[in-house]
Short mmCIF file of N, CA and C in Angstrom, two decimals:
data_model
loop_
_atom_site.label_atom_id
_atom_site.label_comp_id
_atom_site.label_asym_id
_atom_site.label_seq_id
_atom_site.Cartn_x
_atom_site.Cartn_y
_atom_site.Cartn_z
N UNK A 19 53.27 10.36 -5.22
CA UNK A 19 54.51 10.07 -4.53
C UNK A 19 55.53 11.19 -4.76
N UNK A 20 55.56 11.59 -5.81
CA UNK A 20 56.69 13.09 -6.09
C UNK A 20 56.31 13.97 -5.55
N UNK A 21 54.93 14.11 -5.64
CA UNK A 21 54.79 15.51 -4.81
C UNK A 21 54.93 15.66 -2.81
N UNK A 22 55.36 14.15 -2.23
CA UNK A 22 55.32 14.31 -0.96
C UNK A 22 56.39 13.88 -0.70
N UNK A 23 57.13 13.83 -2.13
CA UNK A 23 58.94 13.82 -1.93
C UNK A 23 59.52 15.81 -2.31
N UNK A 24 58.94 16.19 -2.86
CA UNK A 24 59.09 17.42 -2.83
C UNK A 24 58.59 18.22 -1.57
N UNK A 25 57.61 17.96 -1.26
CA UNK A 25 56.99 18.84 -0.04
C UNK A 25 57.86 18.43 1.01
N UNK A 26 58.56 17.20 0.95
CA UNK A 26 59.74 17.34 2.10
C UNK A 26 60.73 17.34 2.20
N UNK A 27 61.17 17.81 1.00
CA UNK A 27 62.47 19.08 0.62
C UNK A 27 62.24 20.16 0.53
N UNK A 28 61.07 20.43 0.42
CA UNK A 28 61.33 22.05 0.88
C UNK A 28 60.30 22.56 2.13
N UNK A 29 60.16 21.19 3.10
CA UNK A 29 60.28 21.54 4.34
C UNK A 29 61.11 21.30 5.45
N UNK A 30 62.35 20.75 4.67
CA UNK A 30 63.64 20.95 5.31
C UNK A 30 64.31 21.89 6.01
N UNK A 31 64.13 23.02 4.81
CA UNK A 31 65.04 24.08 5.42
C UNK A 31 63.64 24.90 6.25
N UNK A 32 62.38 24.41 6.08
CA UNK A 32 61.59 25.38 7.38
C UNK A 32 61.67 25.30 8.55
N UNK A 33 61.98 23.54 9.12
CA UNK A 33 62.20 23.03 9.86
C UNK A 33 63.66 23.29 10.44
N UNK A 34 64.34 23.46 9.91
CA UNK A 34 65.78 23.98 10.23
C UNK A 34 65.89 25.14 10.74
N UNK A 35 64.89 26.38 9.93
CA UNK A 35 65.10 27.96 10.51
C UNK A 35 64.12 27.98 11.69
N UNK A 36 63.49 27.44 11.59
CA UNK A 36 62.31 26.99 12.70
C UNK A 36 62.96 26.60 14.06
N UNK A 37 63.83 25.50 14.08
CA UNK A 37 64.65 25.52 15.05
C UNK A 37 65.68 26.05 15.39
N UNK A 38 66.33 26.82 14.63
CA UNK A 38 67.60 27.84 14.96
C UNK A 38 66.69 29.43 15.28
N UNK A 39 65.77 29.60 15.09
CA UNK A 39 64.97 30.96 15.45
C UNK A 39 64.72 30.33 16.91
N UNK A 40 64.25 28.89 17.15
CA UNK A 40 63.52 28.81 18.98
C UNK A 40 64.88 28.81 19.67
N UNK A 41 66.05 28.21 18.94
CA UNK A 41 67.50 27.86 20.26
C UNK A 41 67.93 29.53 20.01
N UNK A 42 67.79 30.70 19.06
CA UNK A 42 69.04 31.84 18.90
C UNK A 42 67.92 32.80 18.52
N UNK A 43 66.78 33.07 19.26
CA UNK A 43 65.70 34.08 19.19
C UNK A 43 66.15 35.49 19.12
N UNK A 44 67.49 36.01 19.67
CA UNK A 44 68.01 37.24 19.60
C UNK A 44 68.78 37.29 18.60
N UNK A 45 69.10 36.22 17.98
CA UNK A 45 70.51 36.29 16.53
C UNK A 45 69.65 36.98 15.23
N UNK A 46 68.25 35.74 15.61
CA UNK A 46 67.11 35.94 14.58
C UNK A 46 66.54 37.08 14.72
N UNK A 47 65.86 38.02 15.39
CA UNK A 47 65.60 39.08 15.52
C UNK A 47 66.49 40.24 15.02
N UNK A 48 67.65 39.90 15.08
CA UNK A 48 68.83 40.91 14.49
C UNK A 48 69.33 41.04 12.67
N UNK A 49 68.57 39.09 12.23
CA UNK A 49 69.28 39.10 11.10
C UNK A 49 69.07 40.00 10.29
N UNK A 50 69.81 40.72 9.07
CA UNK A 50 69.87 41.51 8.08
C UNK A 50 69.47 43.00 8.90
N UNK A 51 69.54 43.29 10.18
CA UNK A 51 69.45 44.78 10.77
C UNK A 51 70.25 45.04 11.93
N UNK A 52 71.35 44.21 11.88
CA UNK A 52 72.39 44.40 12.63
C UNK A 52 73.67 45.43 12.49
N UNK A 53 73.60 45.87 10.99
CA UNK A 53 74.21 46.89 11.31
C UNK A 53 73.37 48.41 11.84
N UNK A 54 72.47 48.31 11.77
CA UNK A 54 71.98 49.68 12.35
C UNK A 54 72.22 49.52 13.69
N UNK A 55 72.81 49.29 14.48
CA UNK A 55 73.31 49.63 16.20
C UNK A 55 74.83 49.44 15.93
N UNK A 56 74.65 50.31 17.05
CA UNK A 56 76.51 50.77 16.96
C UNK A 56 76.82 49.34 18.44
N UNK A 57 75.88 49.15 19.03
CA UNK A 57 76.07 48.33 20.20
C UNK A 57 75.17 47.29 20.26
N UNK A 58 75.17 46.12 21.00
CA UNK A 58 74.29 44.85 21.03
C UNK A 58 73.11 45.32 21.56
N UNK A 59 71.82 45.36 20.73
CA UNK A 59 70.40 45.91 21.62
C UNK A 59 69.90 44.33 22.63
N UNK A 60 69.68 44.87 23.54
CA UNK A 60 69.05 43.54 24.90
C UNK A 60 67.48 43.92 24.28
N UNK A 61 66.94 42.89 24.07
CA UNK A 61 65.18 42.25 23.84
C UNK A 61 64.76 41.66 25.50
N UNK A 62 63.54 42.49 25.50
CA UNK A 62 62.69 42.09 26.74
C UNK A 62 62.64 40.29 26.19
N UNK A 63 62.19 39.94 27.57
CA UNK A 63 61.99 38.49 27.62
C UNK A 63 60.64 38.26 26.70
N UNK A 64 59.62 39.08 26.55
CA UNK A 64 58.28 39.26 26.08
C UNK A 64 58.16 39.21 24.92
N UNK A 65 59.07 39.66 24.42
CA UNK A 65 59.81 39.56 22.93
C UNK A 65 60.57 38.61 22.41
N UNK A 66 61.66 37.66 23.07
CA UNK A 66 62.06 36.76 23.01
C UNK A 66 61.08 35.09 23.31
N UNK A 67 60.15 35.92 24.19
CA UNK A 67 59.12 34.68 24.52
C UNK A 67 58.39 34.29 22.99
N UNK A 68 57.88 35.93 22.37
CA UNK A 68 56.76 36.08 21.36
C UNK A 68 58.32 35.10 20.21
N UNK A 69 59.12 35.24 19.93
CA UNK A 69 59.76 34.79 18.80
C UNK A 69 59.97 33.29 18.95
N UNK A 70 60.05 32.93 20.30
CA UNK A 70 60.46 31.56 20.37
C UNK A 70 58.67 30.75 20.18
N UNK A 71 57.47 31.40 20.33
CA UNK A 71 56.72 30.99 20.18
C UNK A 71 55.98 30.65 19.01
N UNK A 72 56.62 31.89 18.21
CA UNK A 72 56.10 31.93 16.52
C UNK A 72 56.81 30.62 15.94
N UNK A 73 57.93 30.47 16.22
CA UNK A 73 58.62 29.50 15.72
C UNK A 73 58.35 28.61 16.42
N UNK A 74 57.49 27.89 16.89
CA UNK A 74 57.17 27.22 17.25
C UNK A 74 55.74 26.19 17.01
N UNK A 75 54.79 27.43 16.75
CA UNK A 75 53.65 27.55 15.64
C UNK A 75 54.32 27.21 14.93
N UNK A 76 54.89 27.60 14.09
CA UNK A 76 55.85 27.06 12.61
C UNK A 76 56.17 25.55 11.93
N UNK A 77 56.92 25.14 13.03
CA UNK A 77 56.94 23.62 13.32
C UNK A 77 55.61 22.48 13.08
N UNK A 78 54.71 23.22 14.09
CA UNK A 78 53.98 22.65 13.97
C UNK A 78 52.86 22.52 13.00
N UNK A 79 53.11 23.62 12.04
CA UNK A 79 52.38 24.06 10.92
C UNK A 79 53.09 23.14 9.86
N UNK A 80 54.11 23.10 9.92
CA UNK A 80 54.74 22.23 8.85
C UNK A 80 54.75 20.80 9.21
N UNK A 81 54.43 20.38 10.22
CA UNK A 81 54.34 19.14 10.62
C UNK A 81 52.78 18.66 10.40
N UNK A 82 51.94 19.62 10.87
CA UNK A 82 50.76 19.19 9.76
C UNK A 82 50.49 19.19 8.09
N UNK A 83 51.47 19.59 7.81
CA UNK A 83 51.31 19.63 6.15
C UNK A 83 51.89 18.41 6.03
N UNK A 84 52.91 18.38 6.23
CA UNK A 84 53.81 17.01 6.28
C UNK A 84 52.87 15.91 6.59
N UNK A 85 52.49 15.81 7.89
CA UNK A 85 51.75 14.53 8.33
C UNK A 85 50.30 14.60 7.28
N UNK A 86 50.02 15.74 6.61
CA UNK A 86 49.16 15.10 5.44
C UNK A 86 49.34 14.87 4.16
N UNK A 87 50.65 15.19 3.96
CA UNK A 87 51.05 14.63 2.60
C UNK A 87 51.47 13.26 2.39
N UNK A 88 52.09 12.47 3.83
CA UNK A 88 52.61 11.38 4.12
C UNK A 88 51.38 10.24 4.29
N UNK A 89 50.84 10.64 5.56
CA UNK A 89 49.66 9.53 5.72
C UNK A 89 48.19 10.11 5.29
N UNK A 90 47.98 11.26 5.34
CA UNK A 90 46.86 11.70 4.63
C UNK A 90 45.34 11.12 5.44
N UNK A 91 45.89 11.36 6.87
CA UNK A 91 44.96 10.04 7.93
C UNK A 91 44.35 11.43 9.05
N UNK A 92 43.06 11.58 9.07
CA UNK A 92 41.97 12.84 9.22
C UNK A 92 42.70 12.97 10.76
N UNK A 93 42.20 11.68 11.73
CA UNK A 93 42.64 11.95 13.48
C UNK A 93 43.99 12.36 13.81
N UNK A 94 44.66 11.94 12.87
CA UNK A 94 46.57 12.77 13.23
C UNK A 94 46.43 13.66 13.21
N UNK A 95 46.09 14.01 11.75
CA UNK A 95 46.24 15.70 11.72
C UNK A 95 45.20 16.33 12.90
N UNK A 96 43.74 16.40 13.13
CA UNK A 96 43.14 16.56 13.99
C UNK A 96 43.90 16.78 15.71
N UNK A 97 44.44 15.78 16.10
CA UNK A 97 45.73 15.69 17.25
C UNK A 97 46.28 16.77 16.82
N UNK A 98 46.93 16.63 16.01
CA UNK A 98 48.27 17.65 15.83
C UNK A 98 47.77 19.22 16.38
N UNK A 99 46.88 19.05 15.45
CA UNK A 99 45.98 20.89 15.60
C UNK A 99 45.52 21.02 16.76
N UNK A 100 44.70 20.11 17.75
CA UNK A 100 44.27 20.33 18.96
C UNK A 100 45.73 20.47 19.63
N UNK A 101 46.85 19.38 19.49
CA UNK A 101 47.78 19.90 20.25
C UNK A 101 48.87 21.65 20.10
N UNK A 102 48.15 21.97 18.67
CA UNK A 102 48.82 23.65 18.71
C UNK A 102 47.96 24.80 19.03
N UNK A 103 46.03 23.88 19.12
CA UNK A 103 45.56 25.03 19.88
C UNK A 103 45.84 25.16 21.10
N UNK A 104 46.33 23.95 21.86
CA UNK A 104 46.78 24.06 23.68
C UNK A 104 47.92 25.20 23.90
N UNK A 105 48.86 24.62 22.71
CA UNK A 105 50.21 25.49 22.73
C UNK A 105 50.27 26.37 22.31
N UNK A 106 49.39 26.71 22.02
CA UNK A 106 48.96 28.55 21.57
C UNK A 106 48.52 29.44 22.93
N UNK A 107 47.57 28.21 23.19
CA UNK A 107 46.91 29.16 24.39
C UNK A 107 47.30 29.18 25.96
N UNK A 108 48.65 28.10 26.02
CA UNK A 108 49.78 28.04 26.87
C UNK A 108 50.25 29.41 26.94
N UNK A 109 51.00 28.84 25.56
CA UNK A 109 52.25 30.26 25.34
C UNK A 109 51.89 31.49 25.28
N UNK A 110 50.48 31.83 24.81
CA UNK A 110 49.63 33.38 25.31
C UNK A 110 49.38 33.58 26.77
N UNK A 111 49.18 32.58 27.76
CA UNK A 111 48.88 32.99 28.74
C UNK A 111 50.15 33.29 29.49
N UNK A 112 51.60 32.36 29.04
CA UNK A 112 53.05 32.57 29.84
C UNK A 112 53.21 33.69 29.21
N UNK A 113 53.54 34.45 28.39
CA UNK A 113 53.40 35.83 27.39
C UNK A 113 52.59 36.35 28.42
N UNK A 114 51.45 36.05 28.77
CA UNK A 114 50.85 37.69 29.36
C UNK A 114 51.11 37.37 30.72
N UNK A 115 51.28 36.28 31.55
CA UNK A 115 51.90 37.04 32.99
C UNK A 115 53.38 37.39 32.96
N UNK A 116 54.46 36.95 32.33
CA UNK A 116 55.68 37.78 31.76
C UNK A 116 55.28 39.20 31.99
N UNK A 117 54.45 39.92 30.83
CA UNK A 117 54.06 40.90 30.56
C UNK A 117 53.66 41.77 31.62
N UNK A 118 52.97 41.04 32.45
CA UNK A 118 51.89 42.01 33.56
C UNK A 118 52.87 42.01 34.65
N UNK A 119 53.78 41.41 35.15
CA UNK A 119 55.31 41.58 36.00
C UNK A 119 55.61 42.97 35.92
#
């Protein structure tokens, strides 16, 4: 029981940067190298696509750890993963016609 009260405190704050990287993909890309431009650099969409996607993987990576520390039940987690191989291979294919534009 402590250890799946710990594992979800310190997947609090993953879940938090996790969602402030998918809503502010250009803030995040800038953090700690923002002073090297004298001016605001613009990110291709391809780039903003690839960041909102990683973080997104992310989520769902921590949501399977989570959903096995909690119920520890084989077909959830199973779901979960089939549903981030779809959304992997979604978000690679919107990524590459972006790209080929």
């Amino acid at each position: 029981m402590a250890e799946t009260i710990v594992t979800i405190i310190f997947l609090i704050p993953i879940y938090g940067l996790s969602i402030l990287i998918y809503f502010y993909p250009e803030e995040s890309m800038l953090f700690g190298q923002r002073w090297m431009y004298k001016e605001e650099p613009e990110f291709s969409e391809v780039a903003i696509g690839y960041t909102k996607l990683a973080s997104v993987i992310v989520i769902f990576l921590t949501t399977i750890i989570l959903v096995n520390a909690i119920f520890d039940n084989s077909f959830i987690i199973l779901l979960i993963v089939l549903g981030l191989f779809f959304y992997i291979i979604y978000g690679v294919l919107k990524l590459r016609k972006k790209l080929l534009k």
